[in-house]
Coordinates of C-alpha atoms in Angstrom, one line a residue:
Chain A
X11 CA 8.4 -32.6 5.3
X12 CA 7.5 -35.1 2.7
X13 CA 11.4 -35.8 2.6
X14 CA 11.7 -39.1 0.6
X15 CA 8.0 -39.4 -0.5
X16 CA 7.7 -39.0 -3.9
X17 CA 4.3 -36.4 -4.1
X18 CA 4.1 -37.2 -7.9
X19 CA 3.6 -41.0 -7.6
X20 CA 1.1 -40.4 -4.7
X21 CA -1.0 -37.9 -7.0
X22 CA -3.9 -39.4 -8.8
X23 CA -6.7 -38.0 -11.1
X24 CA -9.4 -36.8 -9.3
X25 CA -7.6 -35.7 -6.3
X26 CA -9.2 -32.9 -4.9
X27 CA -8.5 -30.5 -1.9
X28 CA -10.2 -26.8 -0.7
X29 CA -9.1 -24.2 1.8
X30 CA -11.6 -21.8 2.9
X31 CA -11.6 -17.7 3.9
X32 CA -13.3 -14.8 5.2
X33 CA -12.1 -12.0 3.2
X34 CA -11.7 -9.0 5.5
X35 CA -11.4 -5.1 5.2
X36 CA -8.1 -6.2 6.4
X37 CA -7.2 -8.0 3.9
X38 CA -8.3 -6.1 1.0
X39 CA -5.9 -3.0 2.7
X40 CA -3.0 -5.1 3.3
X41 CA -3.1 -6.5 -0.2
X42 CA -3.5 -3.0 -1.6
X43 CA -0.3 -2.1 0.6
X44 CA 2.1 -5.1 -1.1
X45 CA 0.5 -4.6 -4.5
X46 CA 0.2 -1.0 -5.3
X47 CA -3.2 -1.3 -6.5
X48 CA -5.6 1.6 -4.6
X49 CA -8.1 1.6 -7.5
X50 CA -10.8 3.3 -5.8
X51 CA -13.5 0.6 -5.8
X52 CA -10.9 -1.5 -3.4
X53 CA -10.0 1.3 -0.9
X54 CA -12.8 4.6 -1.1
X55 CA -16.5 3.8 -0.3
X56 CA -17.3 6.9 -1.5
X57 CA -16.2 5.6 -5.2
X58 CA -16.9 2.2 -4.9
X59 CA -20.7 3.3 -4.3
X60 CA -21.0 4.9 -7.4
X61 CA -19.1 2.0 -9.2
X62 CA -20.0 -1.0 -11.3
X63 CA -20.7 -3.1 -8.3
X64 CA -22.5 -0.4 -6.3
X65 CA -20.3 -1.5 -3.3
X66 CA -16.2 -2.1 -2.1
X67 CA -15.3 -5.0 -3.6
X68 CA -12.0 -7.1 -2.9
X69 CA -9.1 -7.2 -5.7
X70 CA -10.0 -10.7 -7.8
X71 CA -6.4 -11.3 -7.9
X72 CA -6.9 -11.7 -3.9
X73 CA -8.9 -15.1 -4.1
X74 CA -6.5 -15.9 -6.7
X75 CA -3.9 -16.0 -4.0
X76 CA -6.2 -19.1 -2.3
X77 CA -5.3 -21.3 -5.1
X78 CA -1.8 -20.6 -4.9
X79 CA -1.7 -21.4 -1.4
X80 CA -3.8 -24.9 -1.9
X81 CA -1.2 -25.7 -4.9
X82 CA 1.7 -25.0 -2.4
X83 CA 0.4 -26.2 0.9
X84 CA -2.0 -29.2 -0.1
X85 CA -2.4 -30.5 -3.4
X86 CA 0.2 -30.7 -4.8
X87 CA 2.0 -29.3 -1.6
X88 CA 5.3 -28.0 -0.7
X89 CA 7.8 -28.1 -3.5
X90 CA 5.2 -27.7 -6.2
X91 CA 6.5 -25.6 -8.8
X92 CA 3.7 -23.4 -10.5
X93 CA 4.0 -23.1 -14.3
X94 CA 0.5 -21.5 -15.5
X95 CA -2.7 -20.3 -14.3
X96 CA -5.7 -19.0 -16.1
X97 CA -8.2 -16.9 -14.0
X98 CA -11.8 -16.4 -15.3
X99 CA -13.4 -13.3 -12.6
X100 CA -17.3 -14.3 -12.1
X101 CA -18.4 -12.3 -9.9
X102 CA -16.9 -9.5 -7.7
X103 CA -15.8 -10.7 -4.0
X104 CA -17.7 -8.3 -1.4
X105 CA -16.1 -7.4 2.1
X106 CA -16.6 -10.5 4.5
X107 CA -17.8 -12.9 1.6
X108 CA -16.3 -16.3 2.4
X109 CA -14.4 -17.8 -0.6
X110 CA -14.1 -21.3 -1.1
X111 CA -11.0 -21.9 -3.3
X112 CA -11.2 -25.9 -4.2
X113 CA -8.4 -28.0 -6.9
X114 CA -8.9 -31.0 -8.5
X115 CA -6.3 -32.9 -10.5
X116 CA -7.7 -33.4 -14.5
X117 CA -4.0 -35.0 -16.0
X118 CA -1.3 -35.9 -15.1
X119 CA 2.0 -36.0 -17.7
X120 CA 4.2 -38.6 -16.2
X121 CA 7.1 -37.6 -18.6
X122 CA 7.2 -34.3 -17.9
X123 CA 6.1 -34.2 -14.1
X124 CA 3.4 -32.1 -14.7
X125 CA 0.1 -32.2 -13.1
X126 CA -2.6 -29.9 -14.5
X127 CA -5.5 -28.9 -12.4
X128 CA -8.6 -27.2 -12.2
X129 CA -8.8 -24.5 -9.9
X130 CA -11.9 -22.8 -9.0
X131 CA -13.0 -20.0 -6.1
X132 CA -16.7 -19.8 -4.7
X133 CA -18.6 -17.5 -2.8
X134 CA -20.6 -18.7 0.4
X135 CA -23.5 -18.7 -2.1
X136 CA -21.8 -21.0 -4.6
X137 CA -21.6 -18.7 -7.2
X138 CA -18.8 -19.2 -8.9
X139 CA -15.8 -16.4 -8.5
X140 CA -13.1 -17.8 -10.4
X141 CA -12.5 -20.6 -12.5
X142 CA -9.0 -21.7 -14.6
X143 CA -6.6 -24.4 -14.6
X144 CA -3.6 -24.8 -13.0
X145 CA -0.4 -26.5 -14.7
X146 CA 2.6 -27.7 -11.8
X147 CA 5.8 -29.3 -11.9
X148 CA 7.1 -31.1 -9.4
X149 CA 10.8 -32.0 -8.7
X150 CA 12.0 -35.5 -8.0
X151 CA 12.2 -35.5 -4.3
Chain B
X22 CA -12.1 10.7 -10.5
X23 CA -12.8 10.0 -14.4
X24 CA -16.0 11.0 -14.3
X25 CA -17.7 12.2 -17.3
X26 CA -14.3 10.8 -19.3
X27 CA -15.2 7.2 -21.8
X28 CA -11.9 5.9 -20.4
X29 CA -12.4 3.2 -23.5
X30 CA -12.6 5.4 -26.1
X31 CA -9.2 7.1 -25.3
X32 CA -7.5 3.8 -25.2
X33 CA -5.8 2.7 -28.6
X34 CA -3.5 -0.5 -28.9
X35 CA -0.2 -0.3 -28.3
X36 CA -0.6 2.3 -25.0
X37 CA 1.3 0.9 -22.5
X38 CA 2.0 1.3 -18.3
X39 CA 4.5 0.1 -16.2
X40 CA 4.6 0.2 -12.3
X41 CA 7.8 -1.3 -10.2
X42 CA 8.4 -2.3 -6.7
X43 CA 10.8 -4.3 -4.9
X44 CA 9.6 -7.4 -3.4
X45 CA 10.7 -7.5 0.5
X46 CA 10.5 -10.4 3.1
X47 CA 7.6 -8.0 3.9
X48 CA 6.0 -8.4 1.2
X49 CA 6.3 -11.9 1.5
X50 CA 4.6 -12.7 4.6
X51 CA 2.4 -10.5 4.8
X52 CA 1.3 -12.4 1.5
X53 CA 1.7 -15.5 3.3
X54 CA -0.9 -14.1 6.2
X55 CA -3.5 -12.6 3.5
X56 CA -3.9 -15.7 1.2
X57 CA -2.8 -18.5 3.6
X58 CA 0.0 -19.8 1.3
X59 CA 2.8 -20.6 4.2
X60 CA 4.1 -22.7 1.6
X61 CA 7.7 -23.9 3.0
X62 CA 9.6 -22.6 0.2
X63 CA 8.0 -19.4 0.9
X64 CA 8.2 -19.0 4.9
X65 CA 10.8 -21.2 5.8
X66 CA 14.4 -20.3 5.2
X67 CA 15.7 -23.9 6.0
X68 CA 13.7 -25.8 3.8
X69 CA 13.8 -22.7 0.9
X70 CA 17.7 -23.7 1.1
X71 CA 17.1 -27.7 0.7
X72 CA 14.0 -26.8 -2.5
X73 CA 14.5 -26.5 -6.1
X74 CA 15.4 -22.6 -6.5
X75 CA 17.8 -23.4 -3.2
X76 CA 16.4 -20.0 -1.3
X77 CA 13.3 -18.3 -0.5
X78 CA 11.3 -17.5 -3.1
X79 CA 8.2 -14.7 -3.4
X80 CA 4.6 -16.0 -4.3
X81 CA 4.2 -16.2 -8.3
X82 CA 0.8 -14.7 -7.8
X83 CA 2.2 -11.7 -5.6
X84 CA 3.8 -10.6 -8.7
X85 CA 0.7 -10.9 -10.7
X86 CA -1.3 -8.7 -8.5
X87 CA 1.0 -5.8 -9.7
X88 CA -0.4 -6.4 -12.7
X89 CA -3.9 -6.7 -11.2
X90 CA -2.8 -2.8 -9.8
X91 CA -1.7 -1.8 -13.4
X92 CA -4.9 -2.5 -14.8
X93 CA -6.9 -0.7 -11.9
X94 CA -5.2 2.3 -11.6
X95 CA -3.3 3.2 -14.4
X96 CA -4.3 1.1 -17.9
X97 CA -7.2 1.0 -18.2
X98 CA -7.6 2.8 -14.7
X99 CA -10.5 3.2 -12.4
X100 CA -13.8 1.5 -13.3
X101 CA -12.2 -1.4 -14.9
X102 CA -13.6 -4.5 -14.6
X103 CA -11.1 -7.7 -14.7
X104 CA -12.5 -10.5 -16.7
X105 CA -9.8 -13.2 -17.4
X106 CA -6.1 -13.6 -17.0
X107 CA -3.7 -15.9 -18.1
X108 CA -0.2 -16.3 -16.4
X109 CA 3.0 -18.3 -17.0
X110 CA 5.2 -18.7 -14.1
X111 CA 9.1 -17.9 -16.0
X112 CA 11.4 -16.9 -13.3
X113 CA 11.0 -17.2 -9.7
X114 CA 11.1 -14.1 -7.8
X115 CA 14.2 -13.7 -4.8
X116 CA 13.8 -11.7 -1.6
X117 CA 14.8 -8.1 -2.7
X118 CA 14.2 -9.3 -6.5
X119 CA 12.6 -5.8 -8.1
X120 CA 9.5 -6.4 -10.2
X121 CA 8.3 -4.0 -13.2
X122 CA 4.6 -5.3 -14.1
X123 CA 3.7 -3.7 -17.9
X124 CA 0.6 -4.0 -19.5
X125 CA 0.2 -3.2 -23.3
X126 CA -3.2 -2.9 -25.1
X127 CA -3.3 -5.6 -28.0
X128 CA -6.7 -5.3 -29.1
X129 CA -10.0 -3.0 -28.3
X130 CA -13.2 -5.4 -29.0
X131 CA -15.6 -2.1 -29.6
X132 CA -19.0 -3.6 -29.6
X133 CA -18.2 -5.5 -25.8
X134 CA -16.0 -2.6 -24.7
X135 CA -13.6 -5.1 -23.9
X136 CA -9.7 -4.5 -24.0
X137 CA -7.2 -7.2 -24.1
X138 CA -3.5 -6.6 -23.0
X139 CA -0.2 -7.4 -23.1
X140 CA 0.9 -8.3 -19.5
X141 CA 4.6 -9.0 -18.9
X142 CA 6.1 -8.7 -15.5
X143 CA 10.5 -8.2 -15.6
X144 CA 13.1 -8.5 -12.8
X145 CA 16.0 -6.1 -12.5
X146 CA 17.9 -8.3 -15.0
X147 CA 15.1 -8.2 -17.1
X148 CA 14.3 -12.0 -17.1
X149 CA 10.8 -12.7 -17.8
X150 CA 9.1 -13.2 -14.2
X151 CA 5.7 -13.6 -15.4
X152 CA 4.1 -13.3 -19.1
X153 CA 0.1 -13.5 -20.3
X154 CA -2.7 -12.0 -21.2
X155 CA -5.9 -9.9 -19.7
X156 CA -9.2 -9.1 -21.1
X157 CA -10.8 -6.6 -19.0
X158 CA -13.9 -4.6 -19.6
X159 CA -14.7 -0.9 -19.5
X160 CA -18.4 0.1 -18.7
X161 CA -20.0 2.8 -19.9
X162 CA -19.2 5.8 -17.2
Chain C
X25 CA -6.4 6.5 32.6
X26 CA -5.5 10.6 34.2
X27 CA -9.6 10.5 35.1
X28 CA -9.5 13.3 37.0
X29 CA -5.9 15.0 36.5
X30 CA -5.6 18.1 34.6
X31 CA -2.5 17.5 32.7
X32 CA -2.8 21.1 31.3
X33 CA -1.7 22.2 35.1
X34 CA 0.5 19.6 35.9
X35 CA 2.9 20.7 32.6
X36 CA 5.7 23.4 33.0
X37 CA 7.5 24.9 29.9
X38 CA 11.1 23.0 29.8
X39 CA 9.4 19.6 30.5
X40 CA 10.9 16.9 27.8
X41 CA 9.7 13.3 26.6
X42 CA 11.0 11.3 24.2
X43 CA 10.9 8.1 22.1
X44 CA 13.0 5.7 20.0
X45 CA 12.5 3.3 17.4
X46 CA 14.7 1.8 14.4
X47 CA 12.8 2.2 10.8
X48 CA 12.6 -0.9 9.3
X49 CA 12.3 -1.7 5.5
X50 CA 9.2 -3.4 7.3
X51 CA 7.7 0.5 8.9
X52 CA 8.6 1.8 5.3
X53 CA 6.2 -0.3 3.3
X54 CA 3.8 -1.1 5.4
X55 CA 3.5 3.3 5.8
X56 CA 3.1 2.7 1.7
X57 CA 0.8 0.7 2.2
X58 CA -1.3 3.1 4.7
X59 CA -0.6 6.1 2.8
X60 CA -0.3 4.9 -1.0
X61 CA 2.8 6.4 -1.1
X62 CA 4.7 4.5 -4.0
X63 CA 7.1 6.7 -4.5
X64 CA 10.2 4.2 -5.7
X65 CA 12.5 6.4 -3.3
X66 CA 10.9 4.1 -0.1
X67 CA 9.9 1.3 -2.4
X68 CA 12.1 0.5 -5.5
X69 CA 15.7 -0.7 -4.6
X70 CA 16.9 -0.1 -8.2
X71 CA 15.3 3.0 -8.6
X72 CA 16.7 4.2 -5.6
X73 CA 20.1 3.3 -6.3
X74 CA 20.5 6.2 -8.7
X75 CA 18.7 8.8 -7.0
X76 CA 19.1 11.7 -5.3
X77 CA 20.4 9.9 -1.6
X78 CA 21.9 6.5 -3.6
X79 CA 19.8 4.5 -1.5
X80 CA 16.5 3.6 -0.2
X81 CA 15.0 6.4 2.4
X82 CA 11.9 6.2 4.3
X83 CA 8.9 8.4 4.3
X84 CA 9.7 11.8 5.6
X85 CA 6.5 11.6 7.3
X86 CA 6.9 8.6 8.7
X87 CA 9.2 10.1 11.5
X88 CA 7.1 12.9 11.5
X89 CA 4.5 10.1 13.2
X90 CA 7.1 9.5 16.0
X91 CA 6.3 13.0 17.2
X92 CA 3.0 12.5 17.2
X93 CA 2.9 9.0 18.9
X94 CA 4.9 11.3 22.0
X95 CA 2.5 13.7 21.9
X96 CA -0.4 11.3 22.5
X97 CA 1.1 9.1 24.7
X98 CA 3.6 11.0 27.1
X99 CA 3.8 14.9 26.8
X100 CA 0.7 15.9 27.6
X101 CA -0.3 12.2 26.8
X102 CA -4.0 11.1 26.1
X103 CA -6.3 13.0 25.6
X104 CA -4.2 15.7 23.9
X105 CA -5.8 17.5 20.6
X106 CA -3.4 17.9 18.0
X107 CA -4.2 22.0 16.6
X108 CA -1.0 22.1 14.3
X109 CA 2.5 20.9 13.2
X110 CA 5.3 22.5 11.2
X111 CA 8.2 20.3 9.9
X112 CA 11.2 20.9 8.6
X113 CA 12.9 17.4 7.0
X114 CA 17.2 18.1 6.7
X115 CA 17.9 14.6 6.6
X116 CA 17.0 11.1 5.0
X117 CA 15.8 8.7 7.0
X118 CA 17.8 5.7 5.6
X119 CA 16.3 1.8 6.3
X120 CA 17.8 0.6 9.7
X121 CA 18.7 4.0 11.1
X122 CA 17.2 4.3 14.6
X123 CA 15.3 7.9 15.6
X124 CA 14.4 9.6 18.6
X125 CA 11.7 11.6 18.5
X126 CA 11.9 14.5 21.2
X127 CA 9.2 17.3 22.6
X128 CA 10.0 20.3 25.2
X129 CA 7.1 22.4 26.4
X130 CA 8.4 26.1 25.1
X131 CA 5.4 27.9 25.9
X132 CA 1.5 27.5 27.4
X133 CA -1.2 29.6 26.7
X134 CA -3.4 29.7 29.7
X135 CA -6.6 30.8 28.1
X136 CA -7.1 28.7 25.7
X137 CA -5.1 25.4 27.5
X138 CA -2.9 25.3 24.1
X139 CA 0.9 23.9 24.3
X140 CA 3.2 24.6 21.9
X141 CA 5.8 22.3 22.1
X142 CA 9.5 22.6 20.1
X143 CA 9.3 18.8 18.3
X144 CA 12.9 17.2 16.5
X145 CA 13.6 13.6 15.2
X146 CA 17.0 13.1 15.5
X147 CA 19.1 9.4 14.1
X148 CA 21.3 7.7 15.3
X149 CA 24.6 10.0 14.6
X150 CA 22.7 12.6 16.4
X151 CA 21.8 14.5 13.3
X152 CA 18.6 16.7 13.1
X153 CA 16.5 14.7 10.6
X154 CA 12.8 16.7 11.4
X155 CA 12.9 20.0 13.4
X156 CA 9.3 22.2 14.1
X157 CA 6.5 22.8 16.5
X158 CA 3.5 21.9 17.5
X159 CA 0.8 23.1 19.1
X160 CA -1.9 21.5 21.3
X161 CA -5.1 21.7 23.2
X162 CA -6.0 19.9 26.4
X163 CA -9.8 19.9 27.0
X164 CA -10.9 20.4 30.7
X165 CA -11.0 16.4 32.1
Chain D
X19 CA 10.8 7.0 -14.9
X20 CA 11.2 10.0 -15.6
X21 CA 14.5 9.6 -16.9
X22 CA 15.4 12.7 -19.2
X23 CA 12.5 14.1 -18.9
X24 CA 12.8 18.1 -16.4
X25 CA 9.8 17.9 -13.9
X26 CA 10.5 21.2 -12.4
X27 CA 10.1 23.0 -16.2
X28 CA 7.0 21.1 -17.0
X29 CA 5.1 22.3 -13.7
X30 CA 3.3 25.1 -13.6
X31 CA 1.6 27.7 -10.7
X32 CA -1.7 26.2 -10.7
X33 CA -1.1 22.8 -11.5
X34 CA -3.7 20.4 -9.2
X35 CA -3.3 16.3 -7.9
X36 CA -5.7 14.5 -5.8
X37 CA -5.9 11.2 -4.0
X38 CA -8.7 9.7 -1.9
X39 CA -8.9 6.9 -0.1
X40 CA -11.2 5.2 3.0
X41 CA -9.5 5.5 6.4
X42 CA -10.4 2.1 8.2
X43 CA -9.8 0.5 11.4
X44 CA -7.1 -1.5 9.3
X45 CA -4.9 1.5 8.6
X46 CA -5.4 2.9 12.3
X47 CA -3.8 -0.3 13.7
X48 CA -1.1 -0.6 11.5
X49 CA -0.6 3.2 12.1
X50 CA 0.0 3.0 15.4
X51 CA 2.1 0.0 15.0
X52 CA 4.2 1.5 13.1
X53 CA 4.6 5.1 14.6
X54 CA 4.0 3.7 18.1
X55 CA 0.9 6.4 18.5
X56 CA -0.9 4.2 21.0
X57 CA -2.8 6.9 21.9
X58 CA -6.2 5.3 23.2
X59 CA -8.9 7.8 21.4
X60 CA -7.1 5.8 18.6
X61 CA -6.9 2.3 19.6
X62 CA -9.6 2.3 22.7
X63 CA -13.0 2.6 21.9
X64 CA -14.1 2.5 25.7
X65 CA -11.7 5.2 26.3
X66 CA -12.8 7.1 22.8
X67 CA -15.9 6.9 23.8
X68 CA -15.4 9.0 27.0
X69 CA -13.1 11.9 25.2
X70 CA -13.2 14.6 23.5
X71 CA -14.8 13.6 20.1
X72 CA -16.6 11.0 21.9
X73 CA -15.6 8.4 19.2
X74 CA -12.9 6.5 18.3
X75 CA -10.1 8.7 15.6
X76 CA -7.5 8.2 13.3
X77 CA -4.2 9.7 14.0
X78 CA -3.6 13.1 12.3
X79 CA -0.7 12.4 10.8
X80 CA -1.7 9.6 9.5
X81 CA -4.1 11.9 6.9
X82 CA -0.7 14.3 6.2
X83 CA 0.8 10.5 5.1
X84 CA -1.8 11.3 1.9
X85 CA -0.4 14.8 1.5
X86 CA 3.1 13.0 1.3
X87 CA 1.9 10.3 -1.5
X88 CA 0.4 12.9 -3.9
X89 CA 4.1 14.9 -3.5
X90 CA 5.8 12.0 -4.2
X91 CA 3.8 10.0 -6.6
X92 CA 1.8 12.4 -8.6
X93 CA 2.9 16.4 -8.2
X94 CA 5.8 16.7 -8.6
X95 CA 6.3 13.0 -8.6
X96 CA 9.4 10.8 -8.2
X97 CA 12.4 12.4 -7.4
X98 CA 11.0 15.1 -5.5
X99 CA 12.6 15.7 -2.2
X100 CA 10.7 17.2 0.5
X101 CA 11.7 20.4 2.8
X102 CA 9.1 21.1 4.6
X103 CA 5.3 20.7 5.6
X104 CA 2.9 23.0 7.8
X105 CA -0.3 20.9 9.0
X106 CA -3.4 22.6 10.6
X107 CA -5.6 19.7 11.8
X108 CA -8.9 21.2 11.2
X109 CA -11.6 18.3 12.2
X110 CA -11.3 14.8 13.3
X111 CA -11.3 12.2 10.6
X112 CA -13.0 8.6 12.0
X113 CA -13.3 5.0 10.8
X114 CA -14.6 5.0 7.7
X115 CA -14.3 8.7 6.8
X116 CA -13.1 8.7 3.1
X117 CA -10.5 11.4 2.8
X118 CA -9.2 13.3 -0.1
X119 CA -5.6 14.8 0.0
X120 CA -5.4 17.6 -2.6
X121 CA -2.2 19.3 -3.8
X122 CA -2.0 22.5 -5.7
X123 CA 1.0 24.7 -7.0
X124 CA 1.7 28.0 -6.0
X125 CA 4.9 29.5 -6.4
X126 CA 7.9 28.5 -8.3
X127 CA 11.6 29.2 -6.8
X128 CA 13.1 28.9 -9.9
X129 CA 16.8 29.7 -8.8
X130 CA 16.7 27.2 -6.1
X131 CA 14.0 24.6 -7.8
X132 CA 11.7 24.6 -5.3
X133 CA 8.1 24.3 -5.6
X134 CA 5.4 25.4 -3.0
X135 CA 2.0 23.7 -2.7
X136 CA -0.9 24.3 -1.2
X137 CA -1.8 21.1 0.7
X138 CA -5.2 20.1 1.8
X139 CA -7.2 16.8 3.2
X140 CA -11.0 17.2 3.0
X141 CA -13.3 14.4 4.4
X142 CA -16.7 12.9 2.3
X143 CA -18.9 15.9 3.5
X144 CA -15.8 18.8 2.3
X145 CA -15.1 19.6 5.6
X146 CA -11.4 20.4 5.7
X147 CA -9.4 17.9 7.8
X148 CA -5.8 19.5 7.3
X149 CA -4.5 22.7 5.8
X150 CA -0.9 23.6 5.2
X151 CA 1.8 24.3 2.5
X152 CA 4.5 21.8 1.9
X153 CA 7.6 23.5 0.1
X154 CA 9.9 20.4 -2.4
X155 CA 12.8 20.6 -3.9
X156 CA 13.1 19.1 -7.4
X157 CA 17.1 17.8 -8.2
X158 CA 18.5 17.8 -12.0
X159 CA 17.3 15.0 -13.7

């Protein structure tokens, strides 16, 4: 896409992007199916009643996946090699909330191609879901 | 399922779990539809050929949700609440590429309930794919 | 769609359907997914390798859903009510082999409007992979 | 996994595994993708509606799938290869019905290493679902 455009030059601090999601049943199930992870309080009502949150909740790791896909598909965008992520869980992510996962550049390290970010997922009430920073390499085009 | 069981108190450091799965095309897209990361390098053979790794490459964070699964059903196990996780992106993941996730507990913070762990996932060669750290917490069942 | 046709009269003992499909690595692991059936047989390439059938096999029951799928859709079709099943499995399935599911009306048991149908999934090289029996009910339309 | 280790010595007559999980509409659809069970008291509410149980219904087999896991993942586990299944299909199980597969062991072929298991699905309220016996064969490890 971006063929001869260097992304790296282009990037500057403060750069921000967001990508947006109803979080389905169906996506809690599919994720469950390429992951492995049935923990009850994903996949059985019946448990997930009786549970911490009192209610199914979706995996965190799930809204995690937003970031990944603004890092890959936006800001930065395609060719953006991801080095590190932290991931702080706020608050659990209930079937059909809407997550708000949003980036924003905070460095830049010229020598190194690096551009650090921070990364943060919201519910449809603005509470906060996840926050952590991102840390991406990008190639010379 | 643990019902009446204080899933902390029978953890000590140093207990481990491992789960492994080999990471399809399938897994891959259906990824792709979940999170919305159709990031080229992920979904598109022709530019995957033309990117840095020079083929199609799995989502770094699909690896880290068997990790996600680890914790959930296995170490800790059911009931556990996922507070923070760090990840560092080693080795990118190839079509077919199989993934063990292992979790190890480092350190039991008694008065929080609060287990941190050791979370490594390998490929078949045993490169590291993904190393870091979770803190998860255990309530009182 | 059969409003007002009573398939139970319309059947004869010796009537046949049947259906084909190729199992893809794509059926196998979205089945795990359904079923949480991890079982590194269907899912772990490596694992696989160096068990029992040296490769990766799909879910016994998988095919077993073939039969099924005929008896719901073709012979008797909608409508049926599945009463039982008995399976044998005598061979893997192995990813890519193609299966044909096949039913023959043995018997009808006017009374009670039950079917009991002779039921086999056979691949590709025409060897039995399921054999057994089932045995239906078809409600008054 | 369970590399040196002799499954078929350490189980015993008596020994118990369980799995639950929520049936959604998710699981359903990718059911009948899969299996091609287009059956419309599974996929056609209109139609549902009008038949026998008067609501949409998950496909039987789909409930034995959870049989299959528990044999493969948990009792006996990995390895195991499976002979045979019998499946009475006691009560309908609908969206949302949270379903527990429960495997027990009651004989022990010892010259042939086969185990034979009592296999049942229950729903939320205990009503049984399925009924059967599988019978496994567990290889030298």
């Amino acid at each position: 896409m971006d063929d001869n455009i260097d992304t790296f030059q282009k990037i500057s601090v403060g750069d921000e992007a967001c990508f947006s999601k109803t979080i389905t049943e169906t996506d809690i199930y599919l994720y469950a199916g390429i992951t492995g992870d049935f923990n009850p309080v994903h996949v059985n009502k019946v448990f997930a009643a009786g549970s911490f949150f009192k209610e199914q909740v979706a995996h965190g790791m799930l809204s995690a996946g937003l970031l990944s896909a603004l890092l890959g598909t936006k800001l930065p965008g395609p060719g953006t090699i991801y080095l590190s992520q932290t991931l702080k869980f706020l608050s659990p992510v209930k079937v059909n909330d809407t997550i708000t996962a949003k980036v924003r550049v905070i460095e830049k390290v010229i020598e190194k191609r690096h551009v650090i970010l921070e990364t943060v997922c919201l519910n449809q009430n603005n509470d906060f879901v996840i926050t952590g920073e991102a840390r991406v390499f990008i190639p010379v085009p």
